[in-house]
PDB file of C-alpha atoms in Angstrom:
ATOM      1  CA  LEU O   1      19.446  17.573 -76.782  1.00  0.00           C
ATOM      2  CA  PRO O   2      16.857  18.978 -74.136  1.00  0.00           C
ATOM      3  CA  HIS O   3      17.811  21.022 -71.541  1.00  0.00           C
ATOM      4  CA  ILE O   4      17.441  19.079 -67.844  1.00  0.00           C
ATOM      5  CA  MET O   5      16.286  20.701 -65.245  1.00  0.00           C
ATOM      6  CA  ARG O   6      18.147  20.309 -62.023  1.00  0.00           C
ATOM      7  CA  ARG O   7      16.457  20.930 -58.821  1.00  0.00           C
ATOM      8  CA  ARG O   8      18.705  23.219 -56.617  1.00  0.00           C
ATOM      9  CA  GLY O   9      19.891  22.875 -53.016  1.00  0.00           C
ATOM     10  CA  PRO O  10      18.598  25.614 -50.467  1.00  0.00           C
ATOM     11  CA  GLY O  11      21.578  27.537 -50.094  1.00  0.00           C
ATOM     12  CA  ILE O  12      23.565  28.929 -47.667  1.00  0.00           C
ATOM     13  CA  ALA O  13      21.375  31.734 -46.865  1.00  0.00           C
ATOM     14  CA  GLY O  14      18.251  29.137 -47.087  1.00  0.00           C
ATOM     15  CA  LEU O  15      20.458  26.931 -44.312  1.00  0.00           C
ATOM     16  CA  ARG O  16      20.911  30.058 -42.445  1.00  0.00           C
ATOM     17  CA  ALA O  17      17.268  31.205 -42.326  1.00  0.00           C
ATOM     18  CA  GLN O  18      16.308  27.618 -41.526  1.00  0.00           C
ATOM     19  CA  ASN O  19      18.520  27.141 -38.673  1.00  0.00           C
ATOM     20  CA  ALA O  20      17.176  30.706 -37.557  1.00  0.00           C
ATOM     21  CA  ALA O  21      13.818  29.999 -37.610  1.00  0.00           C
ATOM     22  CA  LYS O  22      14.258  26.589 -36.287  1.00  0.00           C
ATOM     23  CA  ALA O  23      15.938  28.233 -32.978  1.00  0.00           C
ATOM     24  CA  LYS O  24      13.319  30.557 -32.919  1.00  0.00           C
ATOM     25  CA  LEU O  25      10.912  27.721 -32.685  1.00  0.00           C
ATOM     26  CA  GLN O  26      12.879  26.191 -29.835  1.00  0.00           C
ATOM     27  CA  THR O  27      13.152  29.918 -28.212  1.00  0.00           C
ATOM     28  CA  VAL O  28       9.042  29.751 -27.906  1.00  0.00           C
ATOM     29  CA  ALA O  29       8.247  25.993 -27.182  1.00  0.00           C
ATOM     30  CA  LYS O  30      11.115  26.721 -23.955  1.00  0.00           C
ATOM     31  CA  LYS O  31       8.940  29.718 -23.170  1.00  0.00           C
ATOM     32  CA  LEU O  32       6.018  27.907 -23.140  1.00  0.00           C
ATOM     33  CA  GLU O  33       7.273  25.661 -21.159  1.00  0.00           C
ATOM     34  CA  GLU O  34       8.480  27.399 -18.727  1.00  0.00           C
ATOM     35  CA  ASP O  35       5.255  29.607 -17.999  1.00  0.00           C
ATOM     36  CA  ASN O  36       3.377  26.309 -18.038  1.00  0.00           C
ATOM     37  CA  ILE O  37       5.255  25.149 -15.270  1.00  0.00           C
ATOM     38  CA  GLU O  38       5.195  28.069 -13.269  1.00  0.00           C
ATOM     39  CA  HIS O  39       1.320  28.659 -13.855  1.00  0.00           C
ATOM     40  CA  MET O  40       1.107  24.733 -12.844  1.00  0.00           C
ATOM     41  CA  THR O  41       2.826  25.428  -9.568  1.00  0.00           C
ATOM     42  CA  LYS O  42       0.953  28.787  -8.931  1.00  0.00           C
ATOM     43  CA  GLN O  43      -2.145  26.899  -8.988  1.00  0.00           C
ATOM     44  CA  LEU O  44      -0.861  24.174  -6.849  1.00  0.00           C
ATOM     45  CA  ALA O  45       0.305  26.290  -4.289  1.00  0.00           C
ATOM     46  CA  GLN O  46      -2.924  27.902  -4.182  1.00  0.00           C
ATOM     47  CA  PHE O  47      -4.564  24.713  -4.121  1.00  0.00           C
ATOM     48  CA  LYS O  48      -2.327  23.590  -1.132  1.00  0.00           C
ATOM     49  CA  LYS O  49      -3.921  26.857   0.485  1.00  0.00           C
ATOM     50  CA  ASN O  50      -7.333  25.955  -0.149  1.00  0.00           C
ATOM     51  CA  LEU O  51      -6.440  22.423   1.366  1.00  0.00           C
ATOM     52  CA  GLU O  52      -5.303  24.072   4.518  1.00  0.00           C
ATOM     53  CA  ARG O  53      -8.437  26.546   4.986  1.00  0.00           C
ATOM     54  CA  PHE O  54     -10.462  22.997   4.398  1.00  0.00           C
ATOM     55  CA  ALA O  55      -8.698  21.469   7.167  1.00  0.00           C
ATOM     56  CA  ALA O  56      -8.882  23.800   9.543  1.00  0.00           C
ATOM     57  CA  LYS O  57     -12.493  24.299   8.974  1.00  0.00           C
ATOM     58  CA  HIS O  58     -13.157  20.595   9.002  1.00  0.00           C
ATOM     59  CA  LYS O  59     -10.891  19.873  11.304  1.00  0.00           C
ATOM     60  CA  ASP O  60     -13.453  18.121  13.824  1.00  0.00           C
ATOM     61  CA  ARG O  61     -15.107  16.299  11.047  1.00  0.00           C
ATOM     62  CA  ILE O  62     -11.739  14.898   9.684  1.00  0.00           C
ATOM     63  CA  ASN O  63     -10.511  13.827  13.522  1.00  0.00           C
ATOM     64  CA  GLN O  64     -14.080  12.305  13.948  1.00  0.00           C
ATOM     65  CA  ASN O  65     -15.251  10.345  11.283  1.00  0.00           C
ATOM     66  CA  PRO O  66     -12.951   7.888   9.682  1.00  0.00           C
ATOM     67  CA  VAL O  67     -14.431   7.883   6.126  1.00  0.00           C
ATOM     68  CA  PHE O  68     -14.061  11.604   5.769  1.00  0.00           C
ATOM     69  CA  ARG O  69     -10.520  11.413   7.002  1.00  0.00           C
ATOM     70  CA  HIS O  70     -10.094   8.389   4.166  1.00  0.00           C
ATOM     71  CA  GLN O  71     -11.476  11.021   1.725  1.00  0.00           C
ATOM     72  CA  PHE O  72      -9.257  14.134   2.834  1.00  0.00           C
ATOM     73  CA  GLN O  73      -6.152  11.885   2.991  1.00  0.00           C
ATOM     74  CA  GLN O  74      -6.943  10.872  -0.883  1.00  0.00           C
ATOM     75  CA  LEU O  75      -7.327  14.218  -1.777  1.00  0.00           C
ATOM     76  CA  CYS O  76      -3.585  15.096   0.063  1.00  0.00           C
ATOM     77  CA  ALA O  77      -2.232  12.245  -1.980  1.00  0.00           C
ATOM     78  CA  LYS O  78      -3.343  14.058  -5.534  1.00  0.00           C
ATOM     79  CA  THR O  79      -1.605  17.198  -4.379  1.00  0.00           C
ATOM     80  CA  GLY O  80       1.639  15.423  -2.857  1.00  0.00           C
ATOM     81  CA  VAL O  81       0.608  16.852   0.590  1.00  0.00           C
ATOM     82  CA  ASP O  82       1.497  14.061   3.456  1.00  0.00           C
ATOM     83  CA  PRO O  83      -0.123  14.807   6.755  1.00  0.00           C
ATOM     84  CA  LEU O  84       0.916  12.436   8.309  1.00  0.00           C
ATOM     85  CA  ALA O  85       4.951  12.948   6.878  1.00  0.00           C
ATOM     86  CA  SER O  86       6.197  14.380  10.334  1.00  0.00           C
ATOM     87  CA  ARG O  87       4.613  14.637  14.288  1.00  0.00           C
ATOM     88  CA  GLN O  88       6.074  18.075  14.143  1.00  0.00           C
ATOM     89  CA  GLY O  89       4.599  19.320  10.445  1.00  0.00           C
ATOM     90  CA  PHE O  90       1.935  21.672   9.758  1.00  0.00           C
ATOM     91  CA  TRP O  91      -0.539  18.907   9.483  1.00  0.00           C
ATOM     92  CA  SER O  92       0.033  17.440  12.662  1.00  0.00           C
ATOM     93  CA  GLN O  93      -0.095  20.633  13.947  1.00  0.00           C
ATOM     94  CA  LEU O  94      -3.241  21.264  12.440  1.00  0.00           C
ATOM     95  CA  LEU O  95      -5.008  18.222  12.672  1.00  0.00           C
ATOM     96  CA  GLY O  96      -2.988  16.027  14.956  1.00  0.00           C
ATOM     97  CA  LEU O  97      -3.515  13.163  12.616  1.00  0.00           C
ATOM     98  CA  GLY O  98       0.516  12.358  13.154  1.00  0.00           C
ATOM     99  CA  ASN O  99       0.060  11.383  17.565  1.00  0.00           C
ATOM    100  CA  PHE O 100      -3.040   9.200  15.980  1.00  0.00           C
ATOM    101  CA  TYR O 101      -1.461   7.366  13.678  1.00  0.00           C
ATOM    102  CA  TYR O 102       1.583   6.642  15.630  1.00  0.00           C
ATOM    103  CA  GLU O 103      -0.667   5.743  18.660  1.00  0.00           C
ATOM    104  CA  LEU O 104      -2.791   3.504  16.156  1.00  0.00           C
ATOM    105  CA  ALA O 105       1.018   2.453  15.033  1.00  0.00           C
ATOM    106  CA  ILE O 106       2.520   1.207  18.457  1.00  0.00           C
ATOM    107  CA  GLN O 107      -1.269  -0.445  19.362  1.00  0.00           C
ATOM    108  CA  ILE O 108      -0.887  -2.583  15.980  1.00  0.00           C
ATOM    109  CA  ILE O 109       2.787  -3.652  16.997  1.00  0.00           C
ATOM    110  CA  GLN O 110       1.332  -4.478  20.307  1.00  0.00           C
ATOM    111  CA  LEU O 111      -1.564  -6.415  19.136  1.00  0.00           C
ATOM    112  CA  CYS O 112       0.338  -8.305  16.500  1.00  0.00           C
ATOM    113  CA  LEU O 113       3.145  -9.195  18.632  1.00  0.00           C
ATOM    114  CA  ALA O 114       0.393 -10.318  21.640  1.00  0.00           C
ATOM    115  CA  LEU O 115      -1.016 -13.111  19.001  1.00  0.00           C
ATOM    116  CA  ARG O 116       2.081 -14.110  17.083  1.00  0.00           C
ATOM    117  CA  GLU O 117       2.484 -17.327  19.507  1.00  0.00           C
ATOM    118  CA  GLU O 118      -1.191 -17.662  18.226  1.00  0.00           C
ATOM    119  CA  ASN O 119      -1.163 -16.916  14.762  1.00  0.00           C
ATOM    120  CA  GLY O 120       2.365 -17.254  13.603  1.00  0.00           C
ATOM    121  CA  GLY O 121       2.371 -13.339  12.796  1.00  0.00           C
ATOM    122  CA  LEU O 122      -0.381 -13.839   9.641  1.00  0.00           C
ATOM    123  CA  MET O 123      -3.997 -12.683  10.048  1.00  0.00           C
ATOM    124  CA  THR O 124      -6.260 -11.466   7.536  1.00  0.00           C
ATOM    125  CA  LEU O 125      -6.428  -7.315   7.919  1.00  0.00           C
ATOM    126  CA  LYS O 126     -10.421  -7.702   9.098  1.00  0.00           C
ATOM    127  CA  GLU O 127      -9.306  -9.230  12.013  1.00  0.00           C
ATOM    128  CA  LEU O 128      -7.210  -7.268  12.819  1.00  0.00           C
ATOM    129  CA  HIS O 129      -8.782  -4.332  12.560  1.00  0.00           C
ATOM    130  CA  ARG O 130     -11.750  -6.287  14.615  1.00  0.00           C
ATOM    131  CA  GLU O 131      -9.405  -7.029  17.498  1.00  0.00           C
ATOM    132  CA  LEU O 132      -7.920  -3.455  17.094  1.00  0.00           C
ATOM    133  CA  SER O 133     -10.828  -1.334  17.784  1.00  0.00           C
ATOM    134  CA  ALA O 134     -12.489  -4.346  20.675  1.00  0.00           C
ATOM    135  CA  ARG O 135      -9.349  -3.311  22.199  1.00  0.00           C
ATOM    136  CA  ARG O 136      -9.418   0.337  21.935  1.00  0.00           C
ATOM    137  CA  GLY O 137     -12.378   0.479  23.369  1.00  0.00           C
ATOM    138  CA  ALA O 138     -15.680   3.029  23.302  1.00  0.00           C
ATOM    139  CA  HIS O 139     -13.357   6.001  24.986  1.00  0.00           C
ATOM    140  CA  GLN O 140     -10.467   6.064  22.223  1.00  0.00           C
ATOM    141  CA  GLN O 141     -10.673   7.862  18.873  1.00  0.00           C
ATOM    142  CA  LYS O 142     -12.433   5.279  16.089  1.00  0.00           C
ATOM    143  CA  ALA O 143     -10.256   3.869  13.945  1.00  0.00           C
ATOM    144  CA  SER O 144     -11.523   2.642  10.133  1.00  0.00           C
ATOM    145  CA  ILE O 145     -10.015   0.100   8.521  1.00  0.00           C
ATOM    146  CA  GLN O 146      -8.053   1.975   6.024  1.00  0.00           C
ATOM    147  CA  ASP O 147      -6.703   3.624   9.459  1.00  0.00           C
ATOM    148  CA  VAL O 148      -5.106   0.805  10.054  1.00  0.00           C
ATOM    149  CA  GLU O 149      -3.917   0.277   6.522  1.00  0.00           C
ATOM    150  CA  GLN O 150      -2.446   3.753   6.972  1.00  0.00           C
ATOM    151  CA  ALA O 151      -0.639   2.785  10.402  1.00  0.00           C
ATOM    152  CA  ILE O 152       0.902  -0.327   8.846  1.00  0.00           C
ATOM    153  CA  GLN O 153       2.558   1.084   5.988  1.00  0.00           C
ATOM    154  CA  LYS O 154       4.115   3.855   8.340  1.00  0.00           C
ATOM    155  CA  VAL O 155       5.523   1.111   9.903  1.00  0.00           C
ATOM    156  CA  SER O 156       6.558  -1.065   7.048  1.00  0.00           C
ATOM    157  CA  ILE O 157       9.060   1.758   6.454  1.00  0.00           C
ATOM    158  CA  LEU O 158      10.544   0.960   9.317  1.00  0.00           C
ATOM    159  CA  GLY O 159      11.994  -2.417   7.511  1.00  0.00           C
ATOM    160  CA  SER O 160      10.093  -4.124  10.933  1.00  0.00           C
ATOM    161  CA  GLY O 161       8.403  -7.013   9.373  1.00  0.00           C
ATOM    162  CA  PHE O 162       5.244  -5.443   9.041  1.00  0.00           C
ATOM    163  CA  ARG O 163       3.341  -5.368   6.193  1.00  0.00           C
ATOM    164  CA  ILE O 164       0.468  -5.751   4.374  1.00  0.00           C
ATOM    165  CA  VAL O 165       0.019  -8.670   0.934  1.00  0.00           C
ATOM    166  CA  GLU O 166      -2.802  -9.807  -0.854  1.00  0.00           C
ATOM    167  CA  VAL O 167      -3.570 -13.382  -0.979  1.00  0.00           C
ATOM    168  CA  GLY O 168      -6.166 -14.289  -3.452  1.00  0.00           C
ATOM    169  CA  GLY O 169      -7.941 -11.476  -3.097  1.00  0.00           C
ATOM    170  CA  GLN O 170      -7.767 -10.665   0.100  1.00  0.00           C
ATOM    171  CA  SER O 171      -5.661  -8.310   2.163  1.00  0.00           C
ATOM    172  CA  MET O 172      -3.457 -10.160   5.175  1.00  0.00           C
ATOM    173  CA  VAL O 173      -1.120  -8.577   7.579  1.00  0.00           C
ATOM    174  CA  VAL O 174       2.351 -10.059   7.849  1.00  0.00           C
ATOM    175  CA  SER O 175       4.218  -8.971  11.243  1.00  0.00           C
ATOM    176  CA  VAL O 176       7.691 -11.576  10.630  1.00  0.00           C
ATOM    177  CA  PRO O 177      10.518 -10.400   8.793  1.00  0.00           C
ATOM    178  CA  ARG O 178      10.430 -13.667   6.941  1.00  0.00           C
ATOM    179  CA  GLU O 179       9.312 -12.579   3.418  1.00  0.00           C
ATOM    180  CA  LEU O 180       6.393 -14.360   1.817  1.00  0.00           C
ATOM    181  CA  ASN O 181       7.036 -15.493  -2.089  1.00  0.00           C
ATOM    182  CA  THR O 182       4.260 -16.888  -4.498  1.00  0.00           C
ATOM    183  CA  ASP O 183       4.293 -20.344  -3.384  1.00  0.00           C
ATOM    184  CA  HIS O 184       3.344 -19.176   0.109  1.00  0.00           C
ATOM    185  CA  SER O 185       0.431 -16.732  -0.756  1.00  0.00           C
ATOM    186  CA  ALA O 186      -0.799 -19.751  -3.293  1.00  0.00           C
ATOM    187  CA  ILE O 187      -0.664 -21.877  -0.736  1.00  0.00           C
ATOM    188  CA  ILE O 188      -2.637 -19.344   1.922  1.00  0.00           C
ATOM    189  CA  ALA O 189      -5.390 -18.652  -0.716  1.00  0.00           C
ATOM    190  CA  HIS O 190      -5.814 -23.039  -1.021  1.00  0.00           C
ATOM    191  CA  ALA O 191      -6.635 -22.860   2.357  1.00  0.00           C
ATOM    192  CA  ARG O 192      -8.787 -20.470   2.779  1.00  0.00           C
ATOM    193  CA  ASP O 193     -10.780 -22.397   0.395  1.00  0.00           C
ATOM    194  CA  SER O 194     -10.194 -24.972   2.205  1.00  0.00           C
ATOM    195  CA  ARG O 195     -11.681 -24.171   5.433  1.00  0.00           C
ATOM    196  CA  GLY O 196      -8.141 -23.451   6.790  1.00  0.00           C
ATOM    197  CA  HIS O 197      -6.372 -25.950   5.900  1.00  0.00           C
ATOM    198  CA  VAL O 198      -4.384 -27.563   3.637  1.00  0.00           C
ATOM    199  CA  THR O 199      -2.956 -31.240   2.410  1.00  0.00           C
ATOM    200  CA  GLN O 200       0.343 -32.521   0.484  1.00  0.00           C
ATOM    201  CA  SER O 201      -2.546 -34.288  -1.594  1.00  0.00           C
ATOM    202  CA  GLY O 202      -4.903 -31.835  -1.870  1.00  0.00           C
ATOM    203  CA  ALA O 203      -2.343 -29.311  -3.045  1.00  0.00           C
ATOM    204  CA  GLU O 204      -1.176 -31.627  -5.545  1.00  0.00           C
ATOM    205  CA  LYS O 205      -4.334 -31.693  -7.073  1.00  0.00           C
ATOM    206  CA  LYS O 206      -5.099 -28.454  -6.690  1.00  0.00           C
ATOM    207  CA  LEU O 207      -1.803 -26.316  -7.536  1.00  0.00           C
ATOM    208  CA  GLY O 208      -0.287 -29.219  -9.305  1.00  0.00           C
ATOM    209  CA  TRP O 209       2.639 -29.366  -6.903  1.00  0.00           C
ATOM    210  CA  PRO O 210       5.278 -32.137  -6.547  1.00  0.00           C
ATOM    211  CA  LYS O 211       5.703 -33.355  -2.772  1.00  0.00           C
ATOM    212  CA  ARG O 212       8.923 -31.841  -2.742  1.00  0.00           C
ATOM    213  CA  ARG O 213       7.513 -28.360  -3.309  1.00  0.00           C
ATOM    214  CA  PHE O 214       4.845 -28.533  -0.881  1.00  0.00           C
ATOM    215  CA  ARG O 215       7.084 -29.706   2.136  1.00  0.00           C
ATOM    216  CA  GLN O 216       9.586 -26.618   1.089  1.00  0.00           C
ATOM    217  CA  CYS O 217       6.833 -24.365   1.387  1.00  0.00           C
ATOM    218  CA  MET O 218       5.085 -25.904   4.326  1.00  0.00           C
ATOM    219  CA  ASP O 219       8.329 -26.448   6.508  1.00  0.00           C
ATOM    220  CA  MET O 220       8.961 -22.850   6.462  1.00  0.00           C
ATOM    221  CA  MET O 221       5.957 -22.343   7.469  1.00  0.00           C
ATOM    222  CA  LEU O 222       5.968 -24.454   9.967  1.00  0.00           C
ATOM    223  CA  GLN O 223       9.173 -23.236  11.396  1.00  0.00           C
ATOM    224  CA  GLU O 224       7.518 -19.683  11.358  1.00  0.00           C
ATOM    225  CA  GLY O 225       4.983 -20.751  13.427  1.00  0.00           C
ATOM    226  CA  MET O 226       2.277 -19.531  10.801  1.00  0.00           C
ATOM    227  CA  VAL O 227       1.109 -23.078  10.669  1.00  0.00           C
ATOM    228  CA  TRP O 228       0.416 -26.043  13.098  1.00  0.00           C
ATOM    229  CA  VAL O 229       0.065 -29.456  11.722  1.00  0.00           C
ATOM    230  CA  ASP O 230      -3.024 -32.175  12.720  1.00  0.00           C
ATOM    231  CA  ASP O 231      -1.942 -35.914  11.974  1.00  0.00           C
ATOM    232  CA  GLN O 232      -5.482 -37.613  13.192  1.00  0.00           C
ATOM    233  CA  GLU O 233      -6.980 -37.573  10.256  1.00  0.00           C
ATOM    234  CA  GLY O 234      -4.964 -39.822   8.246  1.00  0.00           C
ATOM    235  CA  GLU O 235      -2.920 -37.619   6.097  1.00  0.00           C
ATOM    236  CA  ARG O 236      -0.959 -34.516   7.756  1.00  0.00           C
ATOM    237  CA  GLN O 237      -3.352 -31.649   7.285  1.00  0.00           C
ATOM    238  CA  TYR O 238      -1.685 -28.118   7.875  1.00  0.00           C
ATOM    239  CA  TRP O 239      -4.212 -25.649   9.461  1.00  0.00           C
ATOM    240  CA  PHE O 240      -3.306 -21.738   9.491  1.00  0.00           C
ATOM    241  CA  ALA O 241      -4.956 -20.042  12.779  1.00  0.00           C
ATOM    242  CA  CYS O 242      -5.484 -16.758  10.894  1.00  0.00           C
ATOM    243  CA  LEU O 243      -8.016 -18.399   8.274  1.00  0.00           C
ATOM    244  CA  LEU O 244     -10.035 -19.978  11.168  1.00  0.00           C
ATOM    245  CA  SER O 245     -11.500 -16.897  12.063  1.00  0.00           C
ATOM    246  CA  SER O 246     -11.690 -14.782   9.476  1.00  0.00           C
TER     247      SER O 246
END
């Protein structure tokens, strides 16, 4: 009979050599990872120092130019630096941005509360910026629409009901604690396309909503004062004051 060749395993010595090589590779990989992390940490620290020098050099421009300030904040965000984190922090002391945004946030709250009976706590971001700019006047530091967004983000952390929601591609500022669901967003978007108002038949035709769904949505918004009704044109119309001037 022909001699049958059998493939032999690596044996104990071979297994030990494989394990040793594997362990050595793991050690090298761990060392490379540690070196890489250390290198990245040093790079980030150096970048933050450069950012501090840049901020000190361009302090006036950051404070006075809203567009330049927004670009600076985007640069900070990419490096994990928050110049608004604390009013007593390094960045606030260097630039005064903390005080600027806290002051802006207070003015936004006061303005939204003053207009709540008129708009039900719902207004476009553009309208809020326009109203805020008019009330601040020329003697105060100019605030861009991005500044308003930053200030609202700081306020929203407090859970005070102030937040920005996107409705049909438009930014809306909400200043009531009640959450808006997808139905509320859909009906606001529909109202925006219908010259500021909606009807039950219009929502049924446009959104495919049955009467009960429409009434549930509008009853909440009516209760919160976000809409007012007009029964003079036959079918009841629900008007959004926040959309009439946007």
